[in-house]
Amino acid sequence: MKTRIITAVVGLCLLAVVLAFFDTVFFDLVLAVICLIGMHEVYSAMGFGRRQWYLFAVAVPYTLLIMLSSSAAVRAVILPVSFLVVLYYNICLIANHGTLDFGRLAGFVYFGGVILFCFYSLIYLKRQLPVDQYGYDAVYFILLILCFAWGGDTSAYFAGRAFGRHKLAPIVSPHKTVEGAVGGVIGSMVAGLLVTFVYSLLSGRLQVFTVNINPHHYLVILGLGAIASVLGILGDLFASAVKRQVGIKDYGTIFPGHGGILDRFDSVMFIAPFVSIAVRHFFYLSAF
């Protein structure tokens, strides 16, 4: 537990440093690197190694293209490049049909796509809420996503230990309980309310935020938190199901006491796209 706490504190400090460079390409690069590390964890989990280097090699420039697509010219080539990447993986399977397992290749491509989709959602928020027009509103929504995910994770852990009686998914994740899941939903909602309350205080004193929080927004946050928590549980169970099928305990060791990138961000995978989409409808009806 001590190692987990120390890792969490160091991680939060690093998060603060990264967010300090939010309005620079450094932020995008950090997300791209995290995304690639997560993809490599899946690559390794699928049993691929140095001999299959050509599978991961293509994912690197493609991920950088997606995550750093800040101009219209770059975004214009995403569709044709995506087509070429899909075609490339098909050719790889044909050329190596005797040694390259389709199931593992499909797992790498699909899971890698989910990871890319997740982290690009954060870039999407940054692009749609530029600092010169919306201040640092996007930072608030990114923190909201993380609070939904990690607040739910933490609450689920302690609620499960204190009250857990009924297994939620005994085959996929034996330690998760229904009571823990309920605690996770409550934790996500509370964490969302807290970060929103802090945001409302700062927006009233600093000229770096543009959304005026009112009682209606707190009701929205409660609803978003409840849905996000369920999505976080699904992301966690999805990542656990993959681990169980490929026979590994953790995706990596980059976070002592926590595992790999995917062990820490599995609950964020589906929450990030959901919140990024919901922002438009509940906070900026005519912004995008």
Tab-separated table of C-alpha atoms in Angstrom:
chain	number	residue	atom	x	y	z
A	1	MET	CA	0.000	0.000	0.000
A	2	LYS	CA	2.886	2.360	0.824
A	3	THR	CA	4.379	1.834	-2.639
A	4	ARG	CA	0.997	2.484	-4.271
A	5	ILE	CA	0.557	5.741	-2.354
A	6	ILE	CA	4.071	6.987	-3.184
A	7	THR	CA	3.548	6.139	-6.866
A	8	ALA	CA	0.177	7.930	-6.845
A	9	VAL	CA	1.693	11.082	-5.314
A	10	VAL	CA	4.558	11.118	-7.832
A	11	GLY	CA	2.067	10.519	-10.629
A	12	LEU	CA	-0.089	13.454	-9.553
A	13	CYS	CA	2.960	15.706	-9.439
A	14	LEU	CA	3.896	14.664	-12.979
A	15	LEU	CA	0.302	15.290	-14.067
A	16	ALA	CA	0.505	18.831	-12.681
A	17	VAL	CA	3.729	19.437	-14.632
A	18	VAL	CA	2.194	18.147	-17.874
A	19	LEU	CA	-0.938	20.276	-17.421
A	20	ALA	CA	1.277	23.308	-16.850
A	21	PHE	CA	2.296	22.907	-20.514
A	22	PHE	CA	-1.272	22.300	-21.683
A	23	ASP	CA	-1.232	24.987	-24.358
A	24	THR	CA	1.958	23.685	-25.976
A	25	VAL	CA	2.860	20.787	-28.245
A	26	PHE	CA	4.629	19.223	-25.238
A	27	PHE	CA	1.225	18.235	-23.831
A	28	ASP	CA	0.299	16.514	-27.098
A	29	LEU	CA	3.653	14.727	-27.234
A	30	VAL	CA	3.298	13.421	-23.684
A	31	LEU	CA	-0.142	12.010	-24.492
A	32	ALA	CA	1.254	10.450	-27.673
A	33	VAL	CA	4.083	8.798	-25.710
A	34	ILE	CA	1.661	7.483	-23.067
A	35	CYS	CA	-0.543	6.176	-25.855
A	36	LEU	CA	2.388	4.387	-27.504
A	37	ILE	CA	3.497	2.848	-24.218
A	38	GLY	CA	-0.012	1.509	-23.727
A	39	MET	CA	-0.009	0.100	-27.264
A	40	HIS	CA	3.344	-1.568	-26.638
A	41	GLU	CA	1.926	-3.151	-23.499
A	42	VAL	CA	-0.839	-4.673	-25.613
A	43	TYR	CA	1.739	-5.687	-28.239
A	44	SER	CA	3.678	-7.574	-25.569
A	45	ALA	CA	0.526	-9.009	-23.989
A	46	MET	CA	-0.431	-10.506	-27.350
A	47	GLY	CA	2.874	-12.395	-27.336
A	48	PHE	CA	4.656	-10.310	-29.945
A	49	GLY	CA	8.357	-9.608	-29.622
A	50	ARG	CA	11.329	-8.499	-31.672
A	51	ARG	CA	10.502	-10.781	-34.575
A	52	GLN	CA	7.189	-8.975	-35.111
A	53	TRP	CA	8.726	-5.502	-34.857
A	54	TYR	CA	7.071	-4.538	-38.142
A	55	LEU	CA	3.630	-4.601	-36.463
A	56	PHE	CA	4.454	-2.016	-33.815
A	57	ALA	CA	6.736	0.039	-36.066
A	58	VAL	CA	3.788	1.228	-38.160
A	59	ALA	CA	1.784	2.151	-35.063
A	60	VAL	CA	4.385	4.726	-33.994
A	61	PRO	CA	4.163	7.224	-36.903
A	62	TYR	CA	0.423	6.622	-37.237
A	63	THR	CA	-0.156	7.465	-33.561
A	64	LEU	CA	2.002	10.589	-33.832
A	65	LEU	CA	0.029	11.642	-36.915
A	66	ILE	CA	-3.285	11.311	-35.074
A	67	MET	CA	-2.183	12.868	-31.802
A	68	LEU	CA	-0.283	15.773	-33.371
A	69	SER	CA	-2.813	16.598	-36.093
A	70	SER	CA	-3.104	20.279	-35.237
A	71	SER	CA	-3.511	21.636	-38.772
A	72	ALA	CA	-6.176	21.099	-41.406
A	73	ALA	CA	-3.528	19.897	-43.873
A	74	VAL	CA	-2.410	17.125	-41.527
A	75	ARG	CA	-5.979	16.101	-40.670
A	76	ALA	CA	-6.742	15.855	-44.400
A	77	VAL	CA	-4.346	12.920	-44.797
A	78	ILE	CA	-5.618	10.922	-41.810
A	79	LEU	CA	-8.249	9.002	-43.797
A	80	PRO	CA	-5.938	7.885	-46.652
A	81	VAL	CA	-3.153	7.052	-44.188
A	82	SER	CA	-5.609	5.046	-42.073
A	83	PHE	CA	-6.583	3.094	-45.169
A	84	LEU	CA	-2.920	2.331	-45.878
A	85	VAL	CA	-2.346	1.186	-42.288
A	86	VAL	CA	-5.328	-1.201	-42.443
A	87	LEU	CA	-4.103	-2.476	-45.799
A	88	TYR	CA	-0.611	-2.951	-44.366
A	89	TYR	CA	-1.836	-5.169	-41.514
A	90	ASN	CA	-3.845	-7.257	-43.975
A	91	ILE	CA	-0.748	-7.762	-46.113
A	92	CYS	CA	1.258	-8.678	-43.003
A	93	LEU	CA	-1.229	-11.438	-42.203
A	94	ILE	CA	-1.161	-12.767	-45.770
A	95	ALA	CA	2.626	-12.691	-45.975
A	96	ASN	CA	3.063	-14.360	-42.569
A	97	HIS	CA	-0.007	-16.595	-42.520
A	98	GLY	CA	1.971	-19.509	-41.135
A	99	THR	CA	3.418	-17.689	-38.135
A	100	LEU	CA	1.189	-14.658	-37.497
A	101	ASP	CA	-1.938	-15.517	-35.501
A	102	PHE	CA	-4.994	-13.610	-36.686
A	103	GLY	CA	-6.575	-13.493	-33.228
A	104	ARG	CA	-3.525	-11.911	-31.634
A	105	LEU	CA	-3.060	-9.481	-34.521
A	106	ALA	CA	-6.732	-8.492	-34.328
A	107	GLY	CA	-6.400	-8.075	-30.565
A	108	PHE	CA	-3.413	-5.779	-30.962
A	109	VAL	CA	-5.057	-3.682	-33.687
A	110	TYR	CA	-8.428	-3.433	-31.913
A	111	PHE	CA	-7.088	-2.764	-28.413
A	112	GLY	CA	-4.538	-0.341	-29.861
A	113	GLY	CA	-7.383	1.481	-31.599
A	114	VAL	CA	-9.301	1.751	-28.314
A	115	ILE	CA	-6.237	3.235	-26.608
A	116	LEU	CA	-5.699	5.724	-29.426
A	117	PHE	CA	-9.393	6.676	-29.370
A	118	CYS	CA	-9.201	7.250	-25.615
A	119	PHE	CA	-6.192	9.557	-25.587
A	120	TYR	CA	-7.206	11.367	-28.744
A	121	SER	CA	-10.385	12.363	-26.901
A	122	LEU	CA	-8.226	14.554	-24.676
A	123	ILE	CA	-6.593	16.119	-27.728
A	124	TYR	CA	-10.078	16.619	-29.173
A	125	LEU	CA	-11.095	18.614	-26.092
A	126	LYS	CA	-8.015	20.781	-26.459
A	127	ARG	CA	-8.718	21.413	-30.160
A	128	GLN	CA	-12.409	22.200	-29.648
A	129	LEU	CA	-11.838	24.454	-26.633
A	130	PRO	CA	-8.779	26.542	-27.612
A	131	VAL	CA	-7.243	28.568	-24.803
A	132	ASP	CA	-7.531	31.889	-26.614
A	133	GLN	CA	-11.320	31.485	-26.817
A	134	TYR	CA	-12.308	29.256	-23.880
A	135	GLY	CA	-9.471	29.795	-21.430
A	136	TYR	CA	-8.459	26.641	-19.615
A	137	ASP	CA	-11.909	25.039	-19.646
A	138	ALA	CA	-10.472	21.960	-21.385
A	139	VAL	CA	-8.146	21.396	-18.421
A	140	TYR	CA	-11.173	21.274	-16.140
A	141	PHE	CA	-12.854	18.648	-18.315
A	142	ILE	CA	-9.671	16.567	-18.488
A	143	LEU	CA	-9.428	16.674	-14.687
A	144	LEU	CA	-13.129	15.797	-14.534
A	145	ILE	CA	-12.454	12.698	-16.658
A	146	LEU	CA	-9.597	11.626	-14.398
A	147	CYS	CA	-11.628	12.309	-11.248
A	148	PHE	CA	-14.517	10.241	-12.574
A	149	ALA	CA	-12.138	7.368	-13.342
A	150	TRP	CA	-9.745	7.402	-10.417
A	151	GLY	CA	-12.282	8.619	-7.854
A	152	GLY	CA	-14.463	5.684	-8.845
A	153	ASP	CA	-11.523	3.247	-8.753
A	154	THR	CA	-10.438	4.335	-5.294
A	155	SER	CA	-13.951	4.324	-3.842
A	156	ALA	CA	-14.704	0.930	-5.396
A	157	TYR	CA	-11.545	-0.514	-3.855
A	158	PHE	CA	-12.332	0.622	-0.318
A	159	ALA	CA	-16.078	-0.039	-0.571
A	160	GLY	CA	-15.361	-3.524	-1.871
A	161	ARG	CA	-12.964	-4.269	0.972
A	162	ALA	CA	-15.379	-2.970	3.602
A	163	PHE	CA	-18.732	-4.196	2.289
A	164	GLY	CA	-18.028	-6.568	-0.601
A	165	ARG	CA	-20.173	-9.708	-0.497
A	166	HIS	CA	-21.532	-10.341	-3.993
A	167	LYS	CA	-19.136	-10.977	-6.898
A	168	LEU	CA	-19.587	-8.673	-9.877
A	169	ALA	CA	-17.745	-10.695	-12.528
A	170	PRO	CA	-16.167	-13.687	-10.739
A	171	ILE	CA	-14.537	-15.233	-13.811
A	172	VAL	CA	-13.115	-12.047	-15.325
A	173	SER	CA	-12.190	-10.244	-12.103
A	174	PRO	CA	-12.729	-12.309	-8.927
A	175	HIS	CA	-12.019	-9.462	-6.511
A	176	LYS	CA	-14.624	-7.025	-7.863
A	177	THR	CA	-17.950	-6.919	-6.045
A	178	VAL	CA	-21.351	-5.372	-6.613
A	179	GLU	CA	-20.940	-3.371	-3.413
A	180	GLY	CA	-17.601	-2.078	-4.636
A	181	ALA	CA	-19.163	-1.064	-7.946
A	182	VAL	CA	-21.872	0.880	-6.121
A	183	GLY	CA	-19.195	2.580	-4.032
A	184	GLY	CA	-17.350	3.391	-7.251
A	185	VAL	CA	-20.410	5.078	-8.747
A	186	ILE	CA	-20.850	7.197	-5.623
A	187	GLY	CA	-17.125	7.988	-5.568
A	188	SER	CA	-17.149	9.160	-9.201
A	189	MET	CA	-20.114	11.429	-8.527
A	190	VAL	CA	-18.534	12.931	-5.399
A	191	ALA	CA	-15.156	13.417	-7.103
A	192	GLY	CA	-16.876	15.137	-10.030
A	193	LEU	CA	-18.752	17.457	-7.683
A	194	LEU	CA	-15.573	18.360	-5.809
A	195	VAL	CA	-13.522	19.231	-8.892
A	196	THR	CA	-16.487	21.198	-10.276
A	197	PHE	CA	-16.856	23.118	-7.024
A	198	VAL	CA	-13.151	24.035	-7.085
A	199	TYR	CA	-13.483	25.024	-10.740
A	200	SER	CA	-16.462	27.274	-9.949
A	201	LEU	CA	-14.472	29.026	-7.200
A	202	LEU	CA	-11.506	29.578	-9.506
A	203	SER	CA	-13.649	30.745	-12.435
A	204	GLY	CA	-15.112	33.450	-10.239
A	205	ARG	CA	-11.699	34.757	-9.220
A	206	LEU	CA	-9.470	34.069	-12.211
A	207	GLN	CA	-9.937	35.075	-15.824
A	208	VAL	CA	-8.834	31.698	-17.205
A	209	PHE	CA	-12.196	29.868	-17.315
A	210	THR	CA	-15.372	30.702	-19.221
A	211	VAL	CA	-18.144	28.377	-17.995
A	212	ASN	CA	-20.361	29.850	-15.285
A	213	ILE	CA	-21.274	26.932	-13.033
A	214	ASN	CA	-24.843	26.987	-11.717
A	215	PRO	CA	-26.993	24.446	-9.787
A	216	HIS	CA	-28.084	22.852	-13.063
A	217	HIS	CA	-24.463	21.943	-13.848
A	218	TYR	CA	-24.098	20.070	-10.560
A	219	LEU	CA	-27.065	17.882	-11.504
A	220	VAL	CA	-25.437	17.269	-14.878
A	221	ILE	CA	-22.173	16.308	-13.155
A	222	LEU	CA	-24.023	13.802	-10.965
A	223	GLY	CA	-25.554	12.175	-14.042
A	224	LEU	CA	-22.289	12.194	-15.981
A	225	GLY	CA	-20.452	10.796	-12.963
A	226	ALA	CA	-22.857	7.883	-12.599
A	227	ILE	CA	-22.625	6.957	-16.291
A	228	ALA	CA	-18.870	7.517	-16.383
A	229	SER	CA	-18.390	5.221	-13.402
A	230	VAL	CA	-20.231	2.391	-15.163
A	231	LEU	CA	-18.096	2.997	-18.265
A	232	GLY	CA	-14.996	2.935	-16.070
A	233	ILE	CA	-16.023	-0.442	-14.660
A	234	LEU	CA	-16.571	-1.742	-18.206
A	235	GLY	CA	-13.114	-0.514	-19.227
A	236	ASP	CA	-11.590	-2.186	-16.187
A	237	LEU	CA	-13.398	-5.473	-16.876
A	238	PHE	CA	-12.466	-5.324	-20.564
A	239	ALA	CA	-8.772	-4.925	-19.720
A	240	SER	CA	-9.068	-7.690	-17.093
A	241	ALA	CA	-10.735	-10.044	-19.580
A	242	VAL	CA	-7.861	-9.543	-22.029
A	243	LYS	CA	-5.284	-10.139	-19.282
A	244	ARG	CA	-7.030	-13.331	-18.218
A	245	GLN	CA	-7.190	-14.629	-21.779
A	246	VAL	CA	-3.510	-13.987	-22.520
A	247	GLY	CA	-2.409	-15.153	-19.054
A	248	ILE	CA	-0.756	-12.084	-17.521
A	249	LYS	CA	-1.220	-10.360	-14.160
A	250	ASP	CA	-0.302	-6.803	-15.161
A	251	TYR	CA	0.302	-5.059	-18.465
A	252	GLY	CA	3.579	-3.569	-17.302
A	253	THR	CA	5.675	-2.326	-14.390
A	254	ILE	CA	6.063	1.379	-15.179
A	255	PHE	CA	4.025	2.311	-12.071
A	256	PRO	CA	5.366	0.443	-9.001
A	257	GLY	CA	2.444	-1.044	-7.101
A	258	HIS	CA	0.004	-0.211	-9.889
A	259	GLY	CA	1.333	-2.038	-12.956
A	260	GLY	CA	1.490	-0.583	-16.435
A	261	ILE	CA	-0.148	2.305	-18.262
A	262	LEU	CA	-3.204	0.190	-19.036
A	263	ASP	CA	-3.508	-1.004	-15.447
A	264	ARG	CA	-3.787	2.642	-14.402
A	265	PHE	CA	-5.769	4.014	-17.348
A	266	ASP	CA	-8.107	1.098	-18.117
A	267	SER	CA	-11.034	2.858	-16.456
A	268	VAL	CA	-10.288	6.027	-18.439
A	269	MET	CA	-10.606	4.301	-21.835
A	270	PHE	CA	-14.364	4.715	-22.256
A	271	ILE	CA	-14.871	7.662	-19.900
A	272	ALA	CA	-12.672	10.048	-21.911
A	273	PRO	CA	-14.627	9.744	-25.205
A	274	PHE	CA	-17.961	9.858	-23.363
A	275	VAL	CA	-17.191	13.072	-21.467
A	276	SER	CA	-15.615	14.669	-24.544
A	277	ILE	CA	-18.842	14.070	-26.454
A	278	ALA	CA	-21.127	15.085	-23.580
A	279	VAL	CA	-19.334	18.411	-23.068
A	280	ARG	CA	-20.814	19.751	-26.287
A	281	HIS	CA	-24.402	19.021	-25.287
A	282	PHE	CA	-24.322	20.056	-21.644
A	283	PHE	CA	-21.866	22.942	-21.520
A	284	TYR	CA	-21.433	24.442	-24.997
A	285	LEU	CA	-24.601	23.875	-27.016
A	286	SER	CA	-23.398	26.096	-29.840
A	287	ALA	CA	-19.647	25.963	-29.350
A	288	PHE	CA	-18.588	23.171	-31.700
